[in-house]
Tab-separated table of C-alpha atoms in Angstrom:
chain	number	residue	atom	x	y	z
A	719	MET	CA	56.631	-53.201	16.040
A	720	THR	CA	55.633	-49.874	17.774
A	721	ALA	CA	56.817	-46.275	17.227
A	722	GLN	CA	56.279	-43.004	19.001
A	723	ILE	CA	56.982	-39.434	18.463
A	724	GLU	CA	56.725	-36.416	20.527
A	725	PRO	CA	54.512	-33.840	18.873
A	726	ASP	CA	56.331	-30.890	16.986
A	727	LYS	CA	55.578	-27.190	17.538
A	728	LEU	CA	54.307	-26.346	14.179
A	729	GLY	CA	50.573	-25.662	15.016
A	730	GLY	CA	47.463	-27.626	16.067
A	731	SER	CA	45.892	-28.053	19.560
A	732	ASP	CA	45.882	-31.638	19.832
A	733	ASN	CA	48.979	-32.405	22.115
A	734	ALA	CA	48.431	-36.216	22.177
A	735	VAL	CA	51.496	-38.555	21.581
A	736	TYR	CA	50.468	-41.251	19.195
A	737	SER	CA	51.732	-44.490	18.143
A	738	LEU	CA	51.584	-46.731	15.025
A	739	LYS	CA	51.465	-50.444	15.656
A	740	GLU	CA	51.667	-53.214	13.164
A	741	VAL	CA	48.557	-55.574	13.591
A	742	ALA	CA	48.690	-57.636	10.505
A	743	THR	CA	50.770	-58.753	7.784
A	744	LEU	CA	48.936	-59.854	4.414
A	745	GLU	CA	51.052	-62.097	2.346
A	746	GLY	CA	50.632	-64.167	-0.845
A	747	HIS	CA	51.738	-62.012	-3.653
A	748	SER	CA	54.826	-63.018	-5.522
A	749	ASP	CA	56.028	-59.749	-6.477
A	750	ARG	CA	55.847	-55.991	-5.188
A	751	VAL	CA	52.515	-54.707	-4.089
A	752	TRP	CA	51.775	-51.498	-5.708
A	753	ALA	CA	48.513	-50.397	-4.039
A	754	VAL	CA	45.925	-51.353	-1.427
A	755	ALA	CA	42.143	-50.278	-1.163
A	756	TRP	CA	39.492	-50.709	1.445
A	757	ASN	CA	35.948	-51.734	0.304
A	758	PRO	CA	33.797	-48.769	1.553
A	759	VAL	CA	30.827	-50.838	2.300
A	760	GLN	CA	32.025	-54.316	3.081
A	761	ARG	CA	34.927	-55.555	5.476
A	762	VAL	CA	37.235	-56.482	2.751
A	763	ILE	CA	40.633	-55.050	1.568
A	764	ALA	CA	42.032	-55.603	-1.694
A	765	SER	CA	45.586	-55.326	-2.980
A	766	CYS	CA	47.310	-55.420	-6.400
A	767	SER	CA	50.795	-56.398	-7.472
A	768	ALA	CA	53.260	-56.718	-10.192
A	769	ASP	CA	52.383	-60.459	-10.091
A	770	LYS	CA	49.474	-59.219	-12.250
A	771	THR	CA	47.045	-60.479	-9.522
A	772	VAL	CA	44.381	-58.825	-6.869
A	773	ARG	CA	44.026	-60.451	-3.524
A	774	MET	CA	41.224	-59.889	-1.102
A	775	TRP	CA	41.247	-60.416	2.518
A	776	SER	CA	38.013	-60.064	4.807
A	777	TYR	CA	38.269	-58.774	8.284
A	778	ASN	CA	36.502	-58.685	11.544
A	779	ARG	CA	37.077	-57.890	15.141
A	780	SER	CA	37.836	-60.648	17.652
A	781	GLY	CA	39.292	-61.099	21.086
A	782	GLY	CA	39.099	-58.814	23.930
A	783	ARG	CA	42.118	-56.332	23.752
A	784	GLU	CA	41.943	-52.794	22.773
A	785	ASP	CA	43.952	-51.830	19.721
A	786	ASN	CA	42.723	-48.571	18.388
A	787	GLY	CA	42.559	-46.535	21.602
A	788	GLU	CA	40.982	-43.431	21.123
A	789	ASP	CA	38.127	-44.983	18.659
A	790	GLY	CA	36.691	-46.748	21.537
A	791	SER	CA	36.979	-50.256	20.021
A	792	SER	CA	37.650	-53.150	22.343
A	793	LYS	CA	38.568	-56.051	20.045
A	794	ALA	CA	41.610	-56.658	17.766
A	795	VAL	CA	41.138	-56.957	14.003
A	796	GLU	CA	41.583	-60.434	12.390
A	797	PHE	CA	42.206	-60.503	8.583
A	798	LEU	CA	41.677	-63.741	6.713
A	799	PRO	CA	42.622	-64.733	2.986
A	800	ALA	CA	39.276	-64.352	1.084
A	801	THR	CA	39.856	-64.772	-2.721
A	802	GLU	CA	42.358	-64.021	-5.485
A	803	ILE	CA	41.662	-62.858	-8.965
A	804	THR	CA	44.127	-63.715	-11.730
A	805	THR	CA	43.247	-60.825	-13.627
A	806	GLY	CA	44.312	-61.598	-17.181
A	807	HIS	CA	46.312	-58.415	-17.373
A	808	ARG	CA	49.447	-59.034	-19.412
A	809	LYS	CA	51.495	-56.670	-17.186
A	810	THR	CA	51.710	-55.335	-13.681
A	811	VAL	CA	48.580	-54.238	-12.063
A	812	ARG	CA	49.401	-50.751	-10.774
A	813	SER	CA	46.238	-49.487	-9.199
A	814	ILE	CA	42.814	-50.500	-7.838
A	815	ALA	CA	39.722	-48.692	-6.976
A	816	TRP	CA	36.463	-49.671	-5.596
A	817	SER	CA	32.981	-48.191	-6.618
A	818	PRO	CA	31.270	-46.360	-3.703
A	819	SER	CA	28.791	-49.377	-3.747
A	820	GLY	CA	31.399	-51.741	-3.078
A	821	LYS	CA	30.183	-54.182	-5.817
A	822	ASN	CA	32.808	-53.258	-8.524
A	823	LEU	CA	36.469	-53.315	-8.387
A	824	ALA	CA	38.441	-51.582	-11.300
A	825	THR	CA	42.197	-52.558	-12.065
A	826	ALA	CA	44.670	-50.458	-13.976
A	827	SER	CA	47.571	-52.176	-15.678
A	828	PHE	CA	50.851	-51.524	-17.214
A	829	ASP	CA	49.172	-53.273	-20.259
A	830	SER	CA	47.481	-50.014	-20.976
A	831	SER	CA	44.115	-51.341	-19.941
A	832	VAL	CA	41.426	-51.023	-17.311
A	833	SER	CA	39.332	-53.728	-16.213
A	834	VAL	CA	36.123	-53.587	-14.025
A	835	TRP	CA	35.309	-56.742	-11.721
A	836	GLU	CA	32.119	-57.652	-10.125
A	837	ARG	CA	31.460	-60.892	-8.090
A	838	LEU	CA	29.440	-63.551	-9.872
A	839	GLU	CA	25.631	-63.358	-9.254
A	840	GLY	CA	24.815	-66.214	-6.752
A	841	ASP	CA	28.226	-66.497	-5.737
A	842	GLU	CA	27.355	-65.361	-2.138
A	843	GLU	CA	29.754	-65.109	0.618
A	844	GLU	CA	30.486	-68.395	2.550
A	845	GLY	CA	32.392	-68.085	5.694
A	846	GLU	CA	35.592	-66.102	4.694
A	847	SER	CA	35.257	-66.533	0.936
A	848	LEU	CA	34.574	-63.985	-1.319
A	849	GLY	CA	33.630	-66.403	-4.178
A	850	GLU	CA	34.604	-65.927	-8.138
A	851	TRP	CA	34.886	-62.525	-9.853
A	852	GLU	CA	34.360	-61.839	-13.292
A	853	CYS	CA	35.543	-59.101	-15.666
A	854	VAL	CA	32.458	-57.324	-16.643
A	855	SER	CA	34.139	-54.630	-19.106
A	856	THR	CA	37.601	-53.591	-20.276
A	857	LEU	CA	38.350	-50.166	-20.945
A	858	GLU	CA	40.784	-49.535	-23.605
A	859	GLY	CA	42.213	-46.636	-25.419
A	860	HIS	CA	45.397	-45.755	-23.659
A	861	ASP	CA	48.587	-45.975	-25.639
A	862	SER	CA	50.745	-46.770	-22.707
A	863	GLU	CA	51.046	-47.842	-19.115
A	864	CYS	CA	47.884	-47.061	-17.118
A	865	LYS	CA	49.223	-45.735	-13.891
A	866	SER	CA	45.992	-44.813	-11.639
A	867	VAL	CA	42.206	-45.463	-11.690
A	868	ALA	CA	39.476	-43.820	-9.575
A	869	TYR	CA	35.746	-43.744	-9.254
A	870	SER	CA	33.897	-40.497	-8.806
A	871	ASN	CA	31.956	-39.901	-5.529
A	872	ASP	CA	28.603	-41.291	-6.716
A	873	GLY	CA	30.052	-44.131	-8.855
A	874	GLY	CA	28.954	-42.678	-12.273
A	875	LEU	CA	32.382	-42.052	-13.627
A	876	ILE	CA	35.673	-43.542	-13.680
A	877	ALA	CA	38.879	-41.710	-14.252
A	878	SER	CA	41.990	-43.237	-15.709
A	879	CYS	CA	45.567	-41.694	-16.581
A	880	SER	CA	48.743	-43.250	-18.385
A	881	ARG	CA	52.148	-42.640	-19.304
A	882	ASP	CA	50.774	-41.480	-22.506
A	883	LYS	CA	50.331	-38.204	-20.996
A	884	SER	CA	46.377	-38.471	-21.005
A	885	VAL	CA	43.357	-38.714	-18.546
A	886	TRP	CA	40.395	-40.459	-19.627
A	887	ILE	CA	36.860	-40.089	-18.013
A	888	TRP	CA	34.474	-43.037	-18.614
A	889	GLU	CA	30.548	-42.897	-17.820
A	890	VAL	CA	29.320	-46.022	-16.137
A	891	GLN	CA	26.204	-47.247	-17.920
A	892	PRO	CA	23.822	-50.252	-17.207
A	893	GLU	CA	24.926	-53.635	-17.882
A	894	GLY	CA	28.356	-53.194	-17.469
A	895	ASP	CA	28.733	-50.773	-20.395
A	896	PHE	CA	31.186	-47.719	-20.176
A	897	GLU	CA	31.236	-44.762	-22.396
A	898	CYS	CA	34.355	-42.450	-23.063
A	899	LEU	CA	33.330	-38.975	-22.233
A	900	SER	CA	36.525	-37.211	-22.576
A	901	VAL	CA	40.248	-37.623	-23.469
A	902	LEU	CA	42.305	-34.742	-21.635
A	903	MET	CA	45.603	-34.157	-22.975
A	904	HIS	CA	46.745	-31.195	-21.248
A	905	HIS	CA	49.800	-32.782	-19.304
A	906	THR	CA	53.248	-32.827	-21.001
A	907	GLN	CA	54.319	-35.823	-19.267
A	908	ASP	CA	53.434	-39.233	-17.701
A	909	VAL	CA	50.403	-38.798	-15.670
A	910	LYS	CA	50.895	-40.458	-12.256
A	911	CYS	CA	47.517	-40.241	-10.368
A	912	VAL	CA	44.029	-39.227	-10.550
A	913	ALA	CA	41.691	-38.356	-7.788
A	914	TRP	CA	38.194	-37.406	-7.265
A	915	HIS	CA	36.649	-34.742	-5.203
A	916	PRO	CA	34.620	-36.413	-2.208
A	917	ARG	CA	31.301	-34.598	-3.179
A	918	GLU	CA	31.540	-33.126	-6.420
A	919	GLU	CA	32.431	-34.169	-9.939
A	920	LEU	CA	35.786	-32.331	-9.769
A	921	LEU	CA	38.772	-34.401	-10.825
A	922	ALA	CA	42.487	-33.765	-10.075
A	923	SER	CA	45.779	-35.213	-11.943
A	924	ALA	CA	49.316	-35.368	-10.949
A	925	SER	CA	52.152	-35.845	-13.582
A	926	TYR	CA	55.731	-36.156	-14.135
A	927	ASP	CA	55.489	-32.600	-15.473
A	928	ASP	CA	55.665	-31.489	-11.784
A	929	THR	CA	51.824	-29.995	-11.903
A	930	ILE	CA	48.649	-30.656	-11.007
A	931	LEU	CA	45.507	-29.995	-12.858
A	932	LEU	CA	41.946	-29.690	-11.768
A	933	TYR	CA	39.077	-30.471	-14.171
A	934	VAL	CA	35.242	-29.745	-14.301
A	935	ASP	CA	32.704	-30.587	-16.883
A	936	ASP	CA	31.321	-27.866	-19.101
A	937	PRO	CA	27.739	-29.116	-19.718
A	938	SER	CA	27.791	-27.167	-23.035
A	939	ASP	CA	31.160	-28.643	-24.164
A	940	ASP	CA	33.504	-30.875	-22.743
A	941	TRP	CA	35.524	-31.534	-19.431
A	942	PHE	CA	38.389	-28.924	-18.985
A	943	PRO	CA	41.184	-28.037	-16.744
A	944	PHE	CA	40.128	-24.980	-14.945
A	945	THR	CA	43.458	-24.555	-13.041
A	946	THR	CA	46.986	-25.616	-12.706
A	947	LEU	CA	48.469	-25.979	-9.501
A	948	SER	CA	52.571	-25.398	-9.627
A	949	GLY	CA	55.236	-25.233	-7.091
A	950	HIS	CA	56.609	-28.891	-6.786
A	951	THR	CA	60.139	-29.010	-8.433
A	952	SER	CA	59.902	-32.798	-9.445
A	953	THR	CA	57.292	-35.257	-10.321
A	954	VAL	CA	53.953	-35.450	-8.393
A	955	TRP	CA	53.109	-39.006	-7.239
A	956	SER	CA	50.130	-38.883	-5.486
A	957	LEU	CA	46.834	-36.675	-4.380
A	958	ALA	CA	44.230	-36.949	-1.813
A	959	PHE	CA	41.246	-34.658	-1.024
A	960	SER	CA	40.364	-33.862	2.553
A	961	PRO	CA	37.176	-35.640	3.822
A	962	CYS	CA	35.660	-32.075	3.748
A	963	GLY	CA	36.710	-31.373	0.194
A	964	SER	CA	38.181	-27.986	0.711
A	965	LEU	CA	41.699	-29.019	0.949
A	966	LEU	CA	43.926	-31.170	-1.375
A	967	VAL	CA	47.457	-32.630	-0.601
A	968	SER	CA	50.111	-33.453	-3.253
A	969	ALA	CA	53.122	-35.805	-2.593
A	970	SER	CA	56.164	-35.332	-4.745
A	971	ASP	CA	59.648	-36.607	-5.787
A	972	ASP	CA	60.991	-33.371	-4.300
A	973	ARG	CA	60.191	-34.899	-0.800
A	974	SER	CA	57.683	-32.326	0.053
A	975	LEU	CA	54.082	-32.334	0.756
A	976	ARG	CA	52.011	-29.438	-0.403
A	977	ILE	CA	48.316	-28.716	0.784
A	978	TRP	CA	46.150	-26.548	-1.427
A	979	LYS	CA	43.108	-24.747	0.079
A	980	ARG	CA	40.029	-23.927	-1.890
A	981	GLU	CA	38.756	-20.328	-2.086
A	982	PRO	CA	35.147	-20.767	-3.574
A	983	LYS	CA	34.821	-17.254	-4.749
A	984	THR	CA	35.594	-17.441	-8.353
A	985	SER	CA	33.268	-18.867	-11.146
A	986	ILE	CA	35.204	-20.803	-13.631
A	987	VAL	CA	32.323	-21.699	-15.829
A	988	GLY	CA	30.033	-19.762	-18.080
A	989	PRO	CA	26.766	-18.029	-16.964
A	990	GLY	CA	24.085	-19.908	-15.710
A	991	GLN	CA	26.147	-23.168	-15.736
A	992	SER	CA	27.142	-25.250	-12.697
A	993	VAL	CA	29.342	-28.268	-11.495
A	994	ARG	CA	27.348	-31.281	-10.685
A	995	ILE	CA	27.456	-32.626	-7.178
A	996	GLY	CA	26.379	-36.398	-6.958
A	997	ALA	CA	23.477	-36.828	-9.181
A	998	GLY	CA	22.168	-33.408	-8.987
A	999	THR	CA	23.580	-29.801	-9.522
A	1000	SER	CA	24.872	-27.112	-7.433
A	1001	SER	CA	25.668	-23.337	-7.910
A	1002	LEU	CA	29.297	-24.222	-6.474
A	1003	THR	CA	32.000	-23.936	-9.144
A	1004	GLY	CA	35.543	-25.619	-8.916
A	1005	GLY	CA	36.510	-22.315	-7.159
A	1006	LYS	CA	39.990	-20.910	-6.649
A	1007	TRP	CA	42.723	-22.996	-5.315
A	1008	ASP	CA	45.710	-21.609	-3.567
A	1009	ILE	CA	48.826	-23.055	-1.679
A	1010	GLY	CA	47.757	-23.189	1.968
A	1011	LEU	CA	50.762	-25.070	3.328
A	1012	VAL	CA	54.132	-26.518	2.375
A	1013	ILE	CA	55.879	-29.292	4.460
A	1014	PRO	CA	59.522	-29.338	2.900
A	1015	ASN	CA	61.604	-32.297	3.473
A	1016	ALA	CA	58.487	-34.267	4.784
A	1017	HIS	CA	60.407	-37.573	4.059
A	1018	ASP	CA	64.086	-38.132	3.196
A	1019	ARG	CA	63.345	-39.639	-0.083
A	1020	SER	CA	60.521	-39.507	-2.571
A	1021	ILE	CA	56.889	-39.363	-1.259
A	1022	TYR	CA	54.988	-41.864	-3.473
A	1023	SER	CA	51.519	-41.930	-1.725
A	1024	VAL	CA	49.422	-39.941	0.678
A	1025	SER	CA	45.934	-40.686	1.984
A	1026	TRP	CA	43.400	-38.426	4.063
A	1027	SER	CA	40.895	-39.332	6.642
A	1028	LYS	CA	39.142	-37.765	9.789
A	1029	SER	CA	40.861	-37.976	13.006
A	1030	LEU	CA	40.076	-40.595	15.578
A	1031	ARG	CA	38.347	-37.607	17.558
A	1032	ALA	CA	36.408	-36.478	14.491
A	1033	SER	CA	35.426	-39.979	13.722
A	1034	LYS	CA	33.575	-40.165	16.995
A	1035	GLU	CA	31.759	-36.964	17.262
A	1036	VAL	CA	28.099	-36.857	16.176
A	1037	ASP	CA	28.345	-33.158	15.702
A	1038	SER	CA	30.701	-32.427	12.937
A	1039	SER	CA	30.992	-28.741	13.967
A	1040	ALA	CA	32.271	-29.648	17.341
A	1041	ASN	CA	35.808	-29.012	16.346
A	1042	THR	CA	35.853	-26.459	13.250
A	1043	ARG	CA	39.498	-26.435	13.189
A	1044	ASP	CA	40.251	-30.340	12.591
A	1045	ARG	CA	40.765	-31.156	8.939
A	1046	GLY	CA	41.823	-34.845	9.910
A	1047	TRP	CA	44.897	-36.822	9.360
A	1048	ILE	CA	47.299	-37.467	6.354
A	1049	ALA	CA	49.312	-40.486	6.004
A	1050	SER	CA	52.231	-40.349	3.804
A	1051	THR	CA	54.953	-42.951	2.714
A	1052	GLY	CA	57.681	-43.303	0.189
A	1053	GLY	CA	61.201	-44.312	-0.845
A	1054	ASP	CA	62.585	-43.781	2.941
A	1055	GLY	CA	60.304	-46.621	4.315
A	1056	HIS	CA	58.722	-44.301	6.911
A	1057	ILE	CA	55.094	-44.155	7.343
A	1058	LYS	CA	53.973	-40.958	8.820
A	1059	VAL	CA	50.754	-39.288	9.999
A	1060	TRP	CA	50.243	-35.608	10.203
A	1061	GLN	CA	47.461	-33.750	11.887
A	1062	ILE	CA	45.953	-30.855	9.938
A	1063	GLU	CA	44.000	-27.950	11.351
A	1064	ILE	CA	42.841	-24.731	9.713
A	1065	ASP	CA	41.963	-21.528	11.871
A	1066	ASP	CA	39.379	-18.727	11.597
A	1067	GLU	CA	41.566	-16.946	9.328
A	1068	ARG	CA	41.780	-20.028	7.080
A	1069	LYS	CA	45.634	-20.488	7.955
A	1070	VAL	CA	46.418	-24.203	7.560
A	1071	SER	CA	48.916	-25.749	10.066
A	1072	HIS	CA	50.268	-29.177	10.658
A	1073	LYS	CA	51.726	-31.309	13.238
A	1074	LEU	CA	53.700	-34.766	12.819
A	1075	ILE	CA	51.878	-36.994	15.459
A	1076	ALA	CA	53.414	-40.487	14.373
A	1077	ASP	CA	56.290	-41.734	12.542
A	1078	MET	CA	57.123	-45.537	11.721
A	1079	GLU	CA	60.563	-46.215	10.240
A	1080	ASN	CA	61.380	-49.206	8.284
A	1081	ALA	CA	57.533	-49.993	7.950
A	1082	HIS	CA	58.521	-52.804	5.472
A	1083	GLY	CA	61.841	-53.485	6.339
A	1084	VAL	CA	64.475	-52.168	3.811
A	1085	ALA	CA	61.895	-52.114	1.078
A	1086	ASP	CA	60.208	-48.974	-0.401
A	1087	VAL	CA	56.577	-48.416	0.478
A	1088	ASN	CA	54.410	-47.810	-2.444
A	1089	CYS	CA	50.854	-46.945	-1.216
A	1090	VAL	CA	49.031	-46.132	2.151
A	1091	ALA	CA	45.247	-46.140	2.644
A	1092	TRP	CA	43.074	-45.265	5.445
A	1093	SER	CA	40.014	-47.620	6.269
A	1094	THR	CA	36.735	-46.204	5.657
A	1095	LEU	CA	34.836	-48.355	7.917
A	1096	GLU	CA	37.443	-48.842	10.870
A	1097	PRO	CA	38.829	-45.374	11.950
A	1098	GLY	CA	42.398	-45.402	12.921
A	1099	LEU	CA	43.397	-48.274	10.615
A	1100	LEU	CA	45.828	-47.840	8.126
A	1101	ALA	CA	47.028	-50.128	5.072
A	1102	SER	CA	50.416	-49.977	3.440
A	1103	ALA	CA	52.038	-51.785	0.440
A	1104	GLY	CA	55.569	-52.307	-0.128
A	1105	ASP	CA	58.289	-53.754	-2.504
A	1106	ASP	CA	58.605	-56.765	0.012
A	1107	TYR	CA	55.746	-58.374	-1.640
A	1108	SER	CA	53.547	-57.833	1.264
A	1109	SER	CA	50.697	-55.477	2.665
A	1110	LYS	CA	50.619	-54.373	6.244
A	1111	ILE	CA	47.806	-53.133	8.410
A	1112	TRP	CA	48.446	-50.578	11.125
A	1113	SER	CA	46.482	-49.130	14.035
A	1114	ILE	CA	46.971	-45.697	15.520
A	1115	SER	CA	46.505	-45.135	19.096
A	1116	GLY	CA	47.228	-42.243	21.464
């Protein structure tokens, strides 16, 4: 299955015609697949489902046919079933997230809990098997369905959100312990998504109340929302920061994508205070965030998921400043069954522009597509999860 489109004229300098090609279908779940997540260190991808399980596949390059075009690869990618985790969750597993080390996997469930998993010590990888996984901790406190879970950039924090309108921040401690640092009750409705900044301890949340909140930690007090991003006219389903961290994309039931840009000028914490970056500190603050671009009618129905990665060109460049305009690719998907890829650029006057560079219709047949996720280790590979009980792997080339 392959689809191509001619680039539109809304901006950008890359005039390539790109195509999305299905390279693998990952089957085994017995109910809708809600999310997929690529391990950031190992060649492993995980999926979670309404069947209450997590499945993992390993992947490697094999054969001799070029599949990713511009990324310079010369071999196809082969995916093999590796393991299944029967999580013990009493209801749907809605969201999963790998720790930055790739050693732990967090699962968020409609049973209102978050579980953290680790492969059993000494159960080393043999062949394609990833062995047995054990639950090292269960994070409880939400009063209703957990909708999303995410690790911070250095793995020191976990954020979770729920239908109970709350966002919880947990600190990862030795021996599999977790401490709840903050319970944030600033949304007025169901919280659908949480996403961490790629470099700083800055958290974003999206809600059924049509808003996005951005939070930082006040070292002398508590985590707090320093700004509210408003503009969507219906539920905000998904969020993703750009790889550089200066942009944030939001996806909504109103069928639009909105890109918010950071103007790092305004201090939003007290004198002498700072926002931590990784394990250290920085004089940078959360900054001021404003709307940079609206893509109306980006899809024909609700947009459920977005994922942001470097472009293939940027992934190959040793000098990251070679193209200062390139801000990478956003993948989006939703109830219309399309998977779309958007090129994002920003000019010297900080004007954000976009271009639709690929569009795959009926990506999962007649089923809704619930999630898209770019690979962290294989530039140009994109995973999707659908109501047809499957996950699919796509390559983009031009």
